PDB file of C-alpha atoms in Angstrom:
ATOM      1  CA  MET A   1      11.367  -4.940  45.143  1.00  0.00           C
ATOM      2  CA  LYS A   2      11.394  -3.105  48.277  1.00  0.00           C
ATOM      3  CA  SER A   3       8.651  -0.247  48.365  1.00  0.00           C
ATOM      4  CA  THR A   4      10.870   2.631  48.066  1.00  0.00           C
ATOM      5  CA  GLU A   5      12.523   1.179  44.510  1.00  0.00           C
ATOM      6  CA  ARG A   6       9.249   0.515  43.205  1.00  0.00           C
ATOM      7  CA  ALA A   7       8.057   3.888  43.819  1.00  0.00           C
ATOM      8  CA  ARG A   8      11.503   5.132  42.085  1.00  0.00           C
ATOM      9  CA  VAL A   9      10.667   3.046  39.236  1.00  0.00           C
ATOM     10  CA  LYS A  10       7.184   4.398  38.908  1.00  0.00           C
ATOM     11  CA  LYS A  11       8.497   8.013  38.960  1.00  0.00           C
ATOM     12  CA  MET A  12      11.029   7.302  36.153  1.00  0.00           C
ATOM     13  CA  ILE A  13       8.361   5.777  34.140  1.00  0.00           C
ATOM     14  CA  ALA A  14       6.063   8.521  34.651  1.00  0.00           C
ATOM     15  CA  ARG A  15       8.907  11.213  34.188  1.00  0.00           C
ATOM     16  CA  ASN A  16       9.968   9.291  31.001  1.00  0.00           C
ATOM     17  CA  ASP A  17       6.607   9.403  29.377  1.00  0.00           C
ATOM     18  CA  LYS A  18       6.087  12.889  29.695  1.00  0.00           C
ATOM     19  CA  VAL A  19       9.335  13.408  27.522  1.00  0.00           C
ATOM     20  CA  ALA A  20       8.656  11.287  25.397  1.00  0.00           C
ATOM     21  CA  PRO A  21       4.644  11.457  24.779  1.00  0.00           C
ATOM     22  CA  THR A  22       4.215   9.133  21.769  1.00  0.00           C
ATOM     23  CA  ASP A  23       0.529   8.556  20.708  1.00  0.00           C
ATOM     24  CA  MET A  24      -0.223   5.642  23.048  1.00  0.00           C
ATOM     25  CA  THR A  25      -3.830   7.178  23.875  1.00  0.00           C
ATOM     26  CA  TRP A  26      -5.327   3.646  22.645  1.00  0.00           C
ATOM     27  CA  ARG A  27      -3.091   1.030  23.425  1.00  0.00           C
ATOM     28  CA  PRO A  28      -2.996  -0.994  26.382  1.00  0.00           C
ATOM     29  CA  LYS A  29      -1.784   0.739  29.546  1.00  0.00           C
ATOM     30  CA  SER A  30       0.906  -2.682  29.830  1.00  0.00           C
ATOM     31  CA  THR A  31       2.005  -1.414  26.496  1.00  0.00           C
ATOM     32  CA  ALA A  32       2.974   1.905  27.425  1.00  0.00           C
ATOM     33  CA  THR A  33       4.481   0.831  30.837  1.00  0.00           C
ATOM     34  CA  ARG A  34       6.579  -1.933  28.978  1.00  0.00           C
ATOM     35  CA  LYS A  35       8.054   0.596  26.571  1.00  0.00           C
ATOM     36  CA  SER A  36       8.838   2.974  29.078  1.00  0.00           C
ATOM     37  CA  VAL A  37      11.227   0.682  30.980  1.00  0.00           C
ATOM     38  CA  ALA A  38      12.946  -0.475  27.563  1.00  0.00           C
ATOM     39  CA  GLN A  39      13.614   3.316  27.120  1.00  0.00           C
ATOM     40  CA  ILE A  40      15.206   3.422  30.438  1.00  0.00           C
ATOM     41  CA  LEU A  41      16.779   0.445  30.728  1.00  0.00           C
ATOM     42  CA  GLY A  42      18.395   1.238  26.902  1.00  0.00           C
ATOM     43  CA  GLN A  43      20.215   3.773  28.547  1.00  0.00           C
ATOM     44  CA  GLN A  44      22.965   1.586  29.799  1.00  0.00           C
ATOM     45  CA  ASP A  45      25.676   1.435  28.250  1.00  0.00           C
ATOM     46  CA  GLY A  46      26.111  -2.153  28.097  1.00  0.00           C
ATOM     47  CA  MET A  47      22.470  -2.705  26.846  1.00  0.00           C
ATOM     48  CA  LYS A  48      23.313   0.212  24.383  1.00  0.00           C
ATOM     49  CA  ALA A  49      26.132  -2.131  22.787  1.00  0.00           C
ATOM     50  CA  LEU A  50      24.104  -5.306  23.158  1.00  0.00           C
ATOM     51  CA  LYS A  51      21.337  -3.429  21.205  1.00  0.00           C
ATOM     52  CA  ARG A  52      23.391  -2.739  18.462  1.00  0.00           C
ATOM     53  CA  GLU A  53      25.148  -6.086  17.828  1.00  0.00           C
ATOM     54  CA  PHE A  54      21.177  -7.550  18.159  1.00  0.00           C
ATOM     55  CA  ASP A  55      20.273  -4.707  15.628  1.00  0.00           C
ATOM     56  CA  ALA A  56      22.605  -5.777  12.883  1.00  0.00           C
ATOM     57  CA  VAL A  57      22.193  -9.764  13.270  1.00  0.00           C
ATOM     58  CA  THR A  58      18.185  -9.052  13.006  1.00  0.00           C
ATOM     59  CA  ALA A  59      18.736  -6.767   9.820  1.00  0.00           C
ATOM     60  CA  LYS A  60      20.899  -9.422   8.370  1.00  0.00           C
ATOM     61  CA  ALA A  61      18.113 -11.964   8.873  1.00  0.00           C
ATOM     62  CA  THR A  62      15.175  -9.845   8.128  1.00  0.00           C
ATOM     63  CA  ALA A  63      16.644  -8.965   4.955  1.00  0.00           C
ATOM     64  CA  GLU A  64      17.016 -12.840   3.819  1.00  0.00           C
ATOM     65  CA  ALA A  65      13.350 -13.529   4.991  1.00  0.00           C
ATOM     66  CA  GLU A  66      12.148 -10.613   2.777  1.00  0.00           C
ATOM     67  CA  ALA A  67      14.280 -11.909  -0.059  1.00  0.00           C
ATOM     68  CA  GLN A  68      12.679 -15.722  -0.014  1.00  0.00           C
ATOM     69  CA  ALA A  69       9.451 -13.996   0.355  1.00  0.00           C
ATOM     70  CA  ALA A  70       9.799 -11.880  -2.888  1.00  0.00           C
ATOM     71  CA  ARG A  71      10.715 -15.329  -4.271  1.00  0.00           C
ATOM     72  CA  GLN A  72       7.828 -16.865  -3.177  1.00  0.00           C
ATOM     73  CA  ARG A  73       5.553 -14.040  -4.555  1.00  0.00           C
ATOM     74  CA  LYS A  74       7.295 -14.180  -8.001  1.00  0.00           C
ATOM     75  CA  ALA A  75       6.771 -17.728  -8.204  1.00  0.00           C
ATOM     76  CA  ALA A  76       2.907 -17.172  -6.998  1.00  0.00           C
ATOM     77  CA  VAL A  77       2.586 -14.538  -9.876  1.00  0.00           C
ATOM     78  CA  ALA A  78       4.087 -17.170 -12.458  1.00  0.00           C
ATOM     79  CA  ALA A  79       1.853 -20.264 -11.584  1.00  0.00           C
ATOM     80  CA  SER A  80      -1.346 -17.818 -11.570  1.00  0.00           C
ATOM     81  CA  ARG A  81      -0.554 -17.081 -15.495  1.00  0.00           C
ATOM     82  CA  LYS A  82      -0.249 -20.318 -16.084  1.00  0.00           C
ATOM     83  CA  ARG A  83      -3.782 -21.636 -14.617  1.00  0.00           C
ATOM     84  CA  GLY A  84      -6.240 -19.670 -15.965  1.00  0.00           C
ATOM     85  CA  ALA A  85      -7.878 -21.939 -17.989  1.00  0.00           C
ATOM     86  CA  LEU A  86      -7.874 -24.544 -15.319  1.00  0.00           C
ATOM     87  CA  ARG A  87      -9.529 -22.187 -13.320  1.00  0.00           C
ATOM     88  CA  ASN A  88     -12.257 -21.101 -15.366  1.00  0.00           C
ATOM     89  CA  ALA A  89     -12.872 -25.079 -15.838  1.00  0.00           C
ATOM     90  CA  MET A  90     -12.765 -25.855 -12.336  1.00  0.00           C
ATOM     91  CA  GLY A  91     -16.229 -22.872 -12.150  1.00  0.00           C
ATOM     92  CA  ARG A  92     -17.626 -24.690 -15.225  1.00  0.00           C
ATOM     93  CA  ASP A  93     -17.647 -28.117 -14.096  1.00  0.00           C
ATOM     94  CA  ARG A  94     -18.856 -27.613 -10.526  1.00  0.00           C
ATOM     95  CA  ILE A  95     -21.931 -25.930 -11.967  1.00  0.00           C
ATOM     96  CA  LYS A  96     -22.481 -28.899 -14.749  1.00  0.00           C
ATOM     97  CA  GLY A  97     -21.902 -31.502 -11.822  1.00  0.00           C
ATOM     98  CA  PHE A  98     -24.950 -30.334  -9.730  1.00  0.00           C
ATOM     99  CA  GLN A  99     -26.960 -29.612 -12.650  1.00  0.00           C
ATOM    100  CA  ALA A 100     -26.747 -33.063 -13.756  1.00  0.00           C
ATOM    101  CA  VAL A 101     -27.348 -34.596 -10.287  1.00  0.00           C
ATOM    102  CA  GLY A 102     -29.567 -32.382  -8.992  1.00  0.00           C
ATOM    103  CA  GLY A 103     -27.356 -31.012  -5.914  1.00  0.00           C
ATOM    104  CA  LEU A 104     -28.514 -31.536  -2.312  1.00  0.00           C
ATOM    105  CA  ASN A 105     -30.638 -34.261  -1.035  1.00  0.00           C
ATOM    106  CA  ASN A 106     -30.460 -36.111  -4.167  1.00  0.00           C
ATOM    107  CA  LEU A 107     -32.875 -33.915  -6.049  1.00  0.00           C
ATOM    108  CA  THR A 108     -33.504 -35.712  -9.388  1.00  0.00           C
ATOM    109  CA  SER A 109     -32.981 -34.693 -12.754  1.00  0.00           C
ATOM    110  CA  ASP A 110     -35.958 -32.643 -13.457  1.00  0.00           C
ATOM    111  CA  THR A 111     -35.780 -30.737 -10.473  1.00  0.00           C
ATOM    112  CA  PRO A 112     -36.579 -26.718 -11.671  1.00  0.00           C
ATOM    113  CA  ARG A 113     -32.689 -25.184 -11.471  1.00  0.00           C
ATOM    114  CA  PHE A 114     -32.261 -21.383 -11.952  1.00  0.00           C
ATOM    115  CA  LEU A 115     -28.533 -20.658 -12.871  1.00  0.00           C
ATOM    116  CA  LEU A 116     -27.255 -17.320 -12.672  1.00  0.00           C
ATOM    117  CA  GLN A 117     -24.281 -16.521 -14.077  1.00  0.00           C
ATOM    118  CA  THR A 118     -23.806 -12.719 -13.791  1.00  0.00           C
ATOM    119  CA  PRO A 119     -24.224 -11.036 -10.386  1.00  0.00           C
ATOM    120  CA  PHE A 120     -25.845  -7.392 -10.674  1.00  0.00           C
ATOM    121  CA  GLU A 121     -23.078  -5.979  -8.604  1.00  0.00           C
ATOM    122  CA  ILE A 122     -19.223  -6.516  -7.549  1.00  0.00           C
ATOM    123  CA  SER A 123     -18.091  -4.658  -4.648  1.00  0.00           C
ATOM    124  CA  LEU A 124     -15.187  -4.574  -1.987  1.00  0.00           C
ATOM    125  CA  VAL A 125     -15.007  -3.119   1.404  1.00  0.00           C
ATOM    126  CA  GLY A 126     -11.638  -2.580   3.470  1.00  0.00           C
ATOM    127  CA  ALA A 127      -9.334  -2.177   0.007  1.00  0.00           C
ATOM    128  CA  ASN A 128      -9.359  -0.931  -3.060  1.00  0.00           C
ATOM    129  CA  LEU A 129     -10.409  -2.409  -6.655  1.00  0.00           C
ATOM    130  CA  THR A 130      -7.795  -2.543  -9.569  1.00  0.00           C
ATOM    131  CA  GLU A 131     -10.028  -4.175 -11.445  1.00  0.00           C
ATOM    132  CA  HIS A 132     -13.537  -5.899 -11.773  1.00  0.00           C
ATOM    133  CA  ARG A 133     -15.663  -7.648 -14.383  1.00  0.00           C
ATOM    134  CA  ILE A 134     -19.435  -8.794 -14.756  1.00  0.00           C
ATOM    135  CA  GLN A 135     -19.368 -11.454 -17.553  1.00  0.00           C
ATOM    136  CA  THR A 136     -20.952 -14.987 -17.854  1.00  0.00           C
ATOM    137  CA  GLY A 137     -19.571 -17.516 -15.487  1.00  0.00           C
ATOM    138  CA  THR A 138     -16.388 -16.101 -14.938  1.00  0.00           C
ATOM    139  CA  SER A 139     -17.169 -12.274 -13.245  1.00  0.00           C
ATOM    140  CA  PHE A 140     -13.977 -11.595 -11.098  1.00  0.00           C
ATOM    141  CA  ALA A 141     -12.546  -8.636  -8.900  1.00  0.00           C
ATOM    142  CA  ARG A 142      -8.909  -7.818  -8.586  1.00  0.00           C
ATOM    143  CA  PHE A 143      -7.249  -6.011  -5.645  1.00  0.00           C
ATOM    144  CA  GLY A 144      -4.518  -5.978  -3.189  1.00  0.00           C
ATOM    145  CA  PHE A 145      -3.596  -4.483   0.194  1.00  0.00           C
ATOM    146  CA  VAL A 146      -0.460  -4.061   2.802  1.00  0.00           C
ATOM    147  CA  PHE A 147      -1.243  -2.881   6.134  1.00  0.00           C
ATOM    148  CA  GLY A 148       1.060  -2.392   9.009  1.00  0.00           C
ATOM    149  CA  SER A 149       0.896  -2.263  12.725  1.00  0.00           C
ATOM    150  CA  GLY A 150      -1.978  -1.833  14.785  1.00  0.00           C
ATOM    151  CA  ARG A 151      -4.613  -2.806  12.513  1.00  0.00           C
ATOM    152  CA  ASN A 152      -7.784  -5.227  13.185  1.00  0.00           C
ATOM    153  CA  SER A 153     -10.326  -5.541  10.594  1.00  0.00           C
ATOM    154  CA  ALA A 154     -11.414  -7.324   7.049  1.00  0.00           C
ATOM    155  CA  ALA A 155     -11.502  -6.891   3.435  1.00  0.00           C
ATOM    156  CA  ARG A 156     -14.266  -8.163   1.905  1.00  0.00           C
ATOM    157  CA  VAL A 157     -15.513  -8.786  -1.893  1.00  0.00           C
ATOM    158  CA  HIS A 158     -19.130  -8.904  -2.656  1.00  0.00           C
ATOM    159  CA  PHE A 159     -20.880 -10.500  -5.387  1.00  0.00           C
ATOM    160  CA  SER A 160     -24.288  -9.901  -5.577  1.00  0.00           C
ATOM    161  CA  TYR A 161     -26.777 -11.989  -7.209  1.00  0.00           C
ATOM    162  CA  VAL A 162     -30.876 -11.194  -7.514  1.00  0.00           C
ATOM    163  CA  TRP A 163     -33.684 -13.976  -8.076  1.00  0.00           C
ATOM    164  CA  GLN A 164     -37.328 -13.756  -8.088  1.00  0.00           C
ATOM    165  CA  ASN A 165     -39.724 -16.391  -7.435  1.00  0.00           C
ATOM    166  CA  PRO A 166     -41.324 -17.124 -10.694  1.00  0.00           C
ATOM    167  CA  THR A 167     -44.460 -19.074  -9.124  1.00  0.00           C
ATOM    168  CA  ASP A 168     -47.500 -18.021  -7.286  1.00  0.00           C
ATOM    169  CA  LYS A 169     -46.752 -19.917  -4.423  1.00  0.00           C
ATOM    170  CA  TYR A 170     -44.301 -20.539  -1.303  1.00  0.00           C
ATOM    171  CA  VAL A 171     -41.111 -22.131  -2.359  1.00  0.00           C
ATOM    172  CA  LEU A 172     -38.347 -23.890  -0.719  1.00  0.00           C
ATOM    173  CA  ILE A 173     -34.641 -23.461  -2.844  1.00  0.00           C
ATOM    174  CA  ASN A 174     -31.721 -24.892  -1.731  1.00  0.00           C
ATOM    175  CA  ALA A 175     -28.778 -23.011  -3.564  1.00  0.00           C
ATOM    176  CA  HIS A 176     -25.339 -23.577  -4.237  1.00  0.00           C
ATOM    177  CA  GLY A 177     -22.865 -20.029  -4.650  1.00  0.00           C
ATOM    178  CA  TYR A 178     -19.243 -20.632  -6.263  1.00  0.00           C
ATOM    179  CA  VAL A 179     -16.117 -18.777  -5.542  1.00  0.00           C
ATOM    180  CA  ILE A 180     -12.372 -19.502  -6.645  1.00  0.00           C
ATOM    181  CA  PHE A 181      -9.614 -17.824  -5.039  1.00  0.00           C
ATOM    182  CA  ASP A 182      -6.566 -17.449  -6.869  1.00  0.00           C
ATOM    183  CA  GLY A 183      -3.480 -15.350  -5.082  1.00  0.00           C
ATOM    184  CA  TYR A 184      -0.815 -15.073  -2.703  1.00  0.00           C
ATOM    185  CA  ILE A 185      -0.675 -13.766   1.442  1.00  0.00           C
ATOM    186  CA  GLU A 186       1.562 -13.286   3.194  1.00  0.00           C
ATOM    187  CA  VAL A 187       2.075 -12.527   6.977  1.00  0.00           C
ATOM    188  CA  GLY A 188       5.460 -10.982   8.574  1.00  0.00           C
ATOM    189  CA  VAL A 189       6.630  -9.471  12.090  1.00  0.00           C
ATOM    190  CA  ASN A 190       9.616  -7.837  12.903  1.00  0.00           C
ATOM    191  CA  GLY A 191      12.127  -8.560  15.163  1.00  0.00           C
ATOM    192  CA  GLY A 192      12.673  -6.616  18.351  1.00  0.00           C
ATOM    193  CA  PHE A 193      15.465  -6.480  21.355  1.00  0.00           C
ATOM    194  CA  TRP A 194      13.060  -6.149  23.897  1.00  0.00           C
ATOM    195  CA  PRO A 195       9.473  -7.747  24.406  1.00  0.00           C
ATOM    196  CA  GLY A 196       6.782  -6.313  22.339  1.00  0.00           C
ATOM    197  CA  ASP A 197       3.193  -7.345  20.545  1.00  0.00           C
ATOM    198  CA  ARG A 198       4.188  -8.149  17.528  1.00  0.00           C
ATOM    199  CA  ALA A 199       2.370 -10.385  15.731  1.00  0.00           C
ATOM    200  CA  ALA A 200       0.242 -11.109  12.204  1.00  0.00           C
ATOM    201  CA  SER A 201      -2.670 -12.917  11.325  1.00  0.00           C
ATOM    202  CA  LEU A 202      -4.399 -13.042   7.642  1.00  0.00           C
ATOM    203  CA  SER A 203      -7.518 -15.656   6.189  1.00  0.00           C
ATOM    204  CA  VAL A 204      -8.883 -15.776   3.296  1.00  0.00           C
ATOM    205  CA  GLN A 205     -12.513 -17.343   4.004  1.00  0.00           C
ATOM    206  CA  GLY A 206     -15.581 -17.714   1.524  1.00  0.00           C
ATOM    207  CA  TYR A 207     -19.592 -17.714   2.620  1.00  0.00           C
ATOM    208  CA  MET A 208     -22.605 -16.741   1.017  1.00  0.00           C
ATOM    209  CA  SER A 209     -25.547 -14.794   2.500  1.00  0.00           C
ATOM    210  CA  VAL A 210     -28.801 -15.010   1.671  1.00  0.00           C
ATOM    211  CA  HIS A 211     -31.572 -11.723   1.880  1.00  0.00           C
ATOM    212  CA  ASP A 212     -35.106 -10.998   1.591  1.00  0.00           C
ATOM    213  CA  TRP A 213     -34.722  -7.833  -0.985  1.00  0.00           C
ATOM    214  CA  GLY A 214     -38.318  -7.629  -1.317  1.00  0.00           C
ATOM    215  CA  GLN A 215     -38.675  -6.501   2.657  1.00  0.00           C
ATOM    216  CA  ALA A 216     -36.596  -3.629   4.945  1.00  0.00           C
ATOM    217  CA  PRO A 217     -34.188  -3.591   6.564  1.00  0.00           C
ATOM    218  CA  PHE A 218     -32.561  -6.584   3.521  1.00  0.00           C
ATOM    219  CA  LEU A 219     -30.299  -8.023   6.454  1.00  0.00           C
ATOM    220  CA  PRO A 220     -29.073 -11.612   6.269  1.00  0.00           C
ATOM    221  CA  SER A 221     -31.884 -14.137   6.675  1.00  0.00           C
ATOM    222  CA  ALA A 222     -29.853 -17.457   5.925  1.00  0.00           C
ATOM    223  CA  THR A 223     -25.503 -17.706   5.857  1.00  0.00           C
ATOM    224  CA  THR A 224     -23.451 -20.529   4.967  1.00  0.00           C
ATOM    225  CA  LEU A 225     -20.756 -21.945   6.923  1.00  0.00           C
ATOM    226  CA  THR A 226     -17.427 -20.413   6.462  1.00  0.00           C
ATOM    227  CA  GLN A 227     -14.721 -21.970   4.426  1.00  0.00           C
ATOM    228  CA  THR A 228     -11.498 -21.656   5.018  1.00  0.00           C
ATOM    229  CA  ALA A 229      -8.885 -21.238   1.771  1.00  0.00           C
ATOM    230  CA  ALA A 230      -5.853 -20.449   3.857  1.00  0.00           C
ATOM    231  CA  ALA A 231      -4.538 -18.695   6.798  1.00  0.00           C
ATOM    232  CA  LEU A 232      -1.044 -17.607   8.226  1.00  0.00           C
ATOM    233  CA  ASN A 233      -0.109 -16.273  11.469  1.00  0.00           C
ATOM    234  CA  GLU A 234       2.923 -15.084  13.247  1.00  0.00           C
ATOM    235  CA  SER A 235       3.898 -13.809  16.614  1.00  0.00           C
ATOM    236  CA  ASP A 236       7.573 -13.207  17.627  1.00  0.00           C
ATOM    237  CA  GLY A 237       7.155 -10.963  20.738  1.00  0.00           C
ATOM    238  CA  GLY A 238       9.574 -12.161  23.569  1.00  0.00           C
ATOM    239  CA  PHE A 239      12.914 -10.826  24.443  1.00  0.00           C
ATOM    240  CA  GLY A 240      15.790 -10.690  21.448  1.00  0.00           C
ATOM    241  CA  ALA A 241      12.985 -12.071  18.917  1.00  0.00           C
ATOM    242  CA  VAL A 242      14.548 -11.680  15.092  1.00  0.00           C
ATOM    243  CA  GLY A 243      11.299 -11.799  13.690  1.00  0.00           C
ATOM    244  CA  ALA A 244       9.477 -13.989  11.064  1.00  0.00           C
ATOM    245  CA  ILE A 245       7.614 -14.391   7.575  1.00  0.00           C
ATOM    246  CA  ALA A 246       5.347 -16.573   6.302  1.00  0.00           C
ATOM    247  CA  ALA A 247       3.866 -16.719   2.693  1.00  0.00           C
ATOM    248  CA  LYS A 248       1.532 -18.936   0.808  1.00  0.00           C
ATOM    249  CA  ASP A 249       0.065 -19.369  -3.017  1.00  0.00           C
ATOM    250  CA  VAL A 250      -3.477 -19.662  -2.990  1.00  0.00           C
ATOM    251  CA  PHE A 251      -5.578 -21.439  -5.512  1.00  0.00           C
ATOM    252  CA  ARG A 252      -8.870 -23.041  -4.074  1.00  0.00           C
ATOM    253  CA  GLY A 253     -12.895 -22.946  -4.757  1.00  0.00           C
ATOM    254  CA  PHE A 254     -15.996 -23.414  -2.898  1.00  0.00           C
ATOM    255  CA  ASP A 255     -19.181 -24.701  -3.215  1.00  0.00           C
ATOM    256  CA  LEU A 256     -21.285 -22.243  -0.918  1.00  0.00           C
ATOM    257  CA  ASP A 257     -24.467 -24.197  -0.271  1.00  0.00           C
ATOM    258  CA  THR A 258     -27.581 -23.466   1.500  1.00  0.00           C
ATOM    259  CA  SER A 259     -30.779 -25.592   1.672  1.00  0.00           C
ATOM    260  CA  LEU A 260     -34.720 -25.132   2.445  1.00  0.00           C
ATOM    261  CA  TYR A 261     -34.644 -21.356   2.451  1.00  0.00           C
ATOM    262  CA  ILE A 262     -38.288 -20.042   2.165  1.00  0.00           C
ATOM    263  CA  VAL A 263     -39.359 -17.699  -0.720  1.00  0.00           C
ATOM    264  CA  LYS A 264     -42.742 -16.337  -0.932  1.00  0.00           C
ATOM    265  CA  PRO A 265     -44.649 -16.043  -3.940  1.00  0.00           C
ATOM    266  CA  GLY A 266     -42.858 -13.884  -6.532  1.00  0.00           C
ATOM    267  CA  GLY A 267     -40.489 -12.882  -3.605  1.00  0.00           C
ATOM    268  CA  THR A 268     -37.096 -11.676  -5.122  1.00  0.00           C
ATOM    269  CA  ILE A 269     -33.657 -12.496  -3.171  1.00  0.00           C
ATOM    270  CA  GLY A 270     -30.179 -11.664  -3.069  1.00  0.00           C
ATOM    271  CA  LEU A 271     -27.502 -14.143  -2.982  1.00  0.00           C
ATOM    272  CA  VAL A 272     -23.983 -12.198  -2.164  1.00  0.00           C
ATOM    273  CA  ILE A 273     -21.020 -14.435  -2.075  1.00  0.00           C
ATOM    274  CA  ALA A 274     -18.424 -13.047   0.103  1.00  0.00           C
ATOM    275  CA  ALA A 275     -14.591 -13.561  -0.207  1.00  0.00           C
ATOM    276  CA  ASN A 276     -13.526 -12.197   3.588  1.00  0.00           C
ATOM    277  CA  PHE A 277     -10.317 -11.596   4.488  1.00  0.00           C
ATOM    278  CA  PRO A 278     -10.055 -11.042   8.200  1.00  0.00           C
ATOM    279  CA  TYR A 279      -6.481  -9.839   9.447  1.00  0.00           C
ATOM    280  CA  TRP A 280      -5.022  -8.337  12.738  1.00  0.00           C
ATOM    281  CA  THR A 281      -1.480  -7.263  13.588  1.00  0.00           C
ATOM    282  CA  GLY A 282       0.159  -6.403  17.032  1.00  0.00           C
ATOM    283  CA  ASP A 283       0.597  -2.697  18.228  1.00  0.00           C
ATOM    284  CA  ASP A 284       4.163  -3.211  18.144  1.00  0.00           C
ATOM    285  CA  GLY A 285       4.992  -4.596  15.181  1.00  0.00           C
ATOM    286  CA  GLY A 286       3.343  -6.699  12.425  1.00  0.00           C
ATOM    287  CA  ARG A 287       2.323  -6.727   8.707  1.00  0.00           C
ATOM    288  CA  VAL A 288      -0.376  -8.371   6.413  1.00  0.00           C
ATOM    289  CA  VAL A 289      -0.322  -8.697   2.461  1.00  0.00           C
ATOM    290  CA  ALA A 290      -2.386  -9.899  -0.098  1.00  0.00           C
ATOM    291  CA  ASP A 291      -2.411 -10.402  -3.669  1.00  0.00           C
ATOM    292  CA  PHE A 292      -5.022 -11.125  -5.571  1.00  0.00           C
ATOM    293  CA  GLU A 293      -4.174  -8.455  -8.323  1.00  0.00           C
ATOM    294  CA  GLU A 294      -0.814  -9.550 -10.321  1.00  0.00           C
ATOM    295  CA  GLY A 295      -0.467 -12.091 -12.915  1.00  0.00           C
ATOM    296  CA  GLY A 296      -3.790 -13.736 -12.964  1.00  0.00           C
ATOM    297  CA  HIS A 297      -4.745 -13.349  -9.709  1.00  0.00           C
ATOM    298  CA  ARG A 298      -8.307 -12.315  -8.624  1.00  0.00           C
ATOM    299  CA  VAL A 299     -11.103 -13.762  -7.210  1.00  0.00           C
ATOM    300  CA  THR A 300     -13.629 -15.468  -9.305  1.00  0.00           C
ATOM    301  CA  SER A 301     -17.534 -16.333  -8.956  1.00  0.00           C
ATOM    302  CA  PRO A 302     -18.721 -18.903 -11.427  1.00  0.00           C
ATOM    303  CA  GLY A 303     -22.203 -18.176 -10.687  1.00  0.00           C
ATOM    304  CA  VAL A 304     -25.034 -19.298  -8.661  1.00  0.00           C
ATOM    305  CA  LEU A 305     -27.334 -22.312  -8.771  1.00  0.00           C
ATOM    306  CA  ILE A 306     -30.433 -22.539  -7.422  1.00  0.00           C
ATOM    307  CA  GLN A 307     -33.125 -25.328  -6.955  1.00  0.00           C
ATOM    308  CA  ILE A 308     -36.665 -25.832  -6.364  1.00  0.00           C
ATOM    309  CA  VAL A 309     -37.447 -28.319  -3.666  1.00  0.00           C
ATOM    310  CA  SER A 310     -41.107 -27.689  -3.052  1.00  0.00           C
TER     311      SER A 310
END
């Protein structure tokens, strides 16, 4: 392209941005420029007709994909209603198994163990709790969310337990925190005649952090490895993209363990089991859905098992 032509295109883009000053202040400059070019080219008669034809095809494909996703969600809700007993048994069996064998490092059956079956608090950041209950061995949280384009954040459920060293000595402990996910997740991206930043990603993760609650600022002093129960990603930002939807029924439990953590004499520690749901969506399109509230859907924390090693 000649320099005079480039200058002319730049002027057209600048003039168009002034006429239609959509809220692009926080978006990358390339996104604003791409939209401006699309608006300018879209004024051509041939492009208008082609776009109308494409939009009709895309609308039909989107409707079919959304109908399929709705059927998957309905099936996931029905499945969750049937596996309530299995979910509770999963938590009990995991705890009983580690109590019987002593857990990490081949500890003997006479290793001192402390089973914490009721968190003192259940909280949620990044979304709204539909219901939560603190009850022995089956404490749970229920929630759901739907977020659209231009998001990059996480929703996170916290089950907070507390334990105090009953001895007058420093002790080393191993800790097992249990979490069970029972829910449904979905990601989707809309189609587009023009290229754009259309993408969506959502993960279901669990981890446990240990805090010295006897000393400020109470920040985590140990964190387990993050375990991923499910993850979905979709990206369809090219020219003439029809969009895409992906969904998954989630049912999985984890033993989140940390070993050889030092607790001072009479010291108090917090053990926080986190059910983490990081997500992001593109500036030009994307949607993430999490359902941990319908039917039997929920996030459950059966408890925390603590073992004194020495």
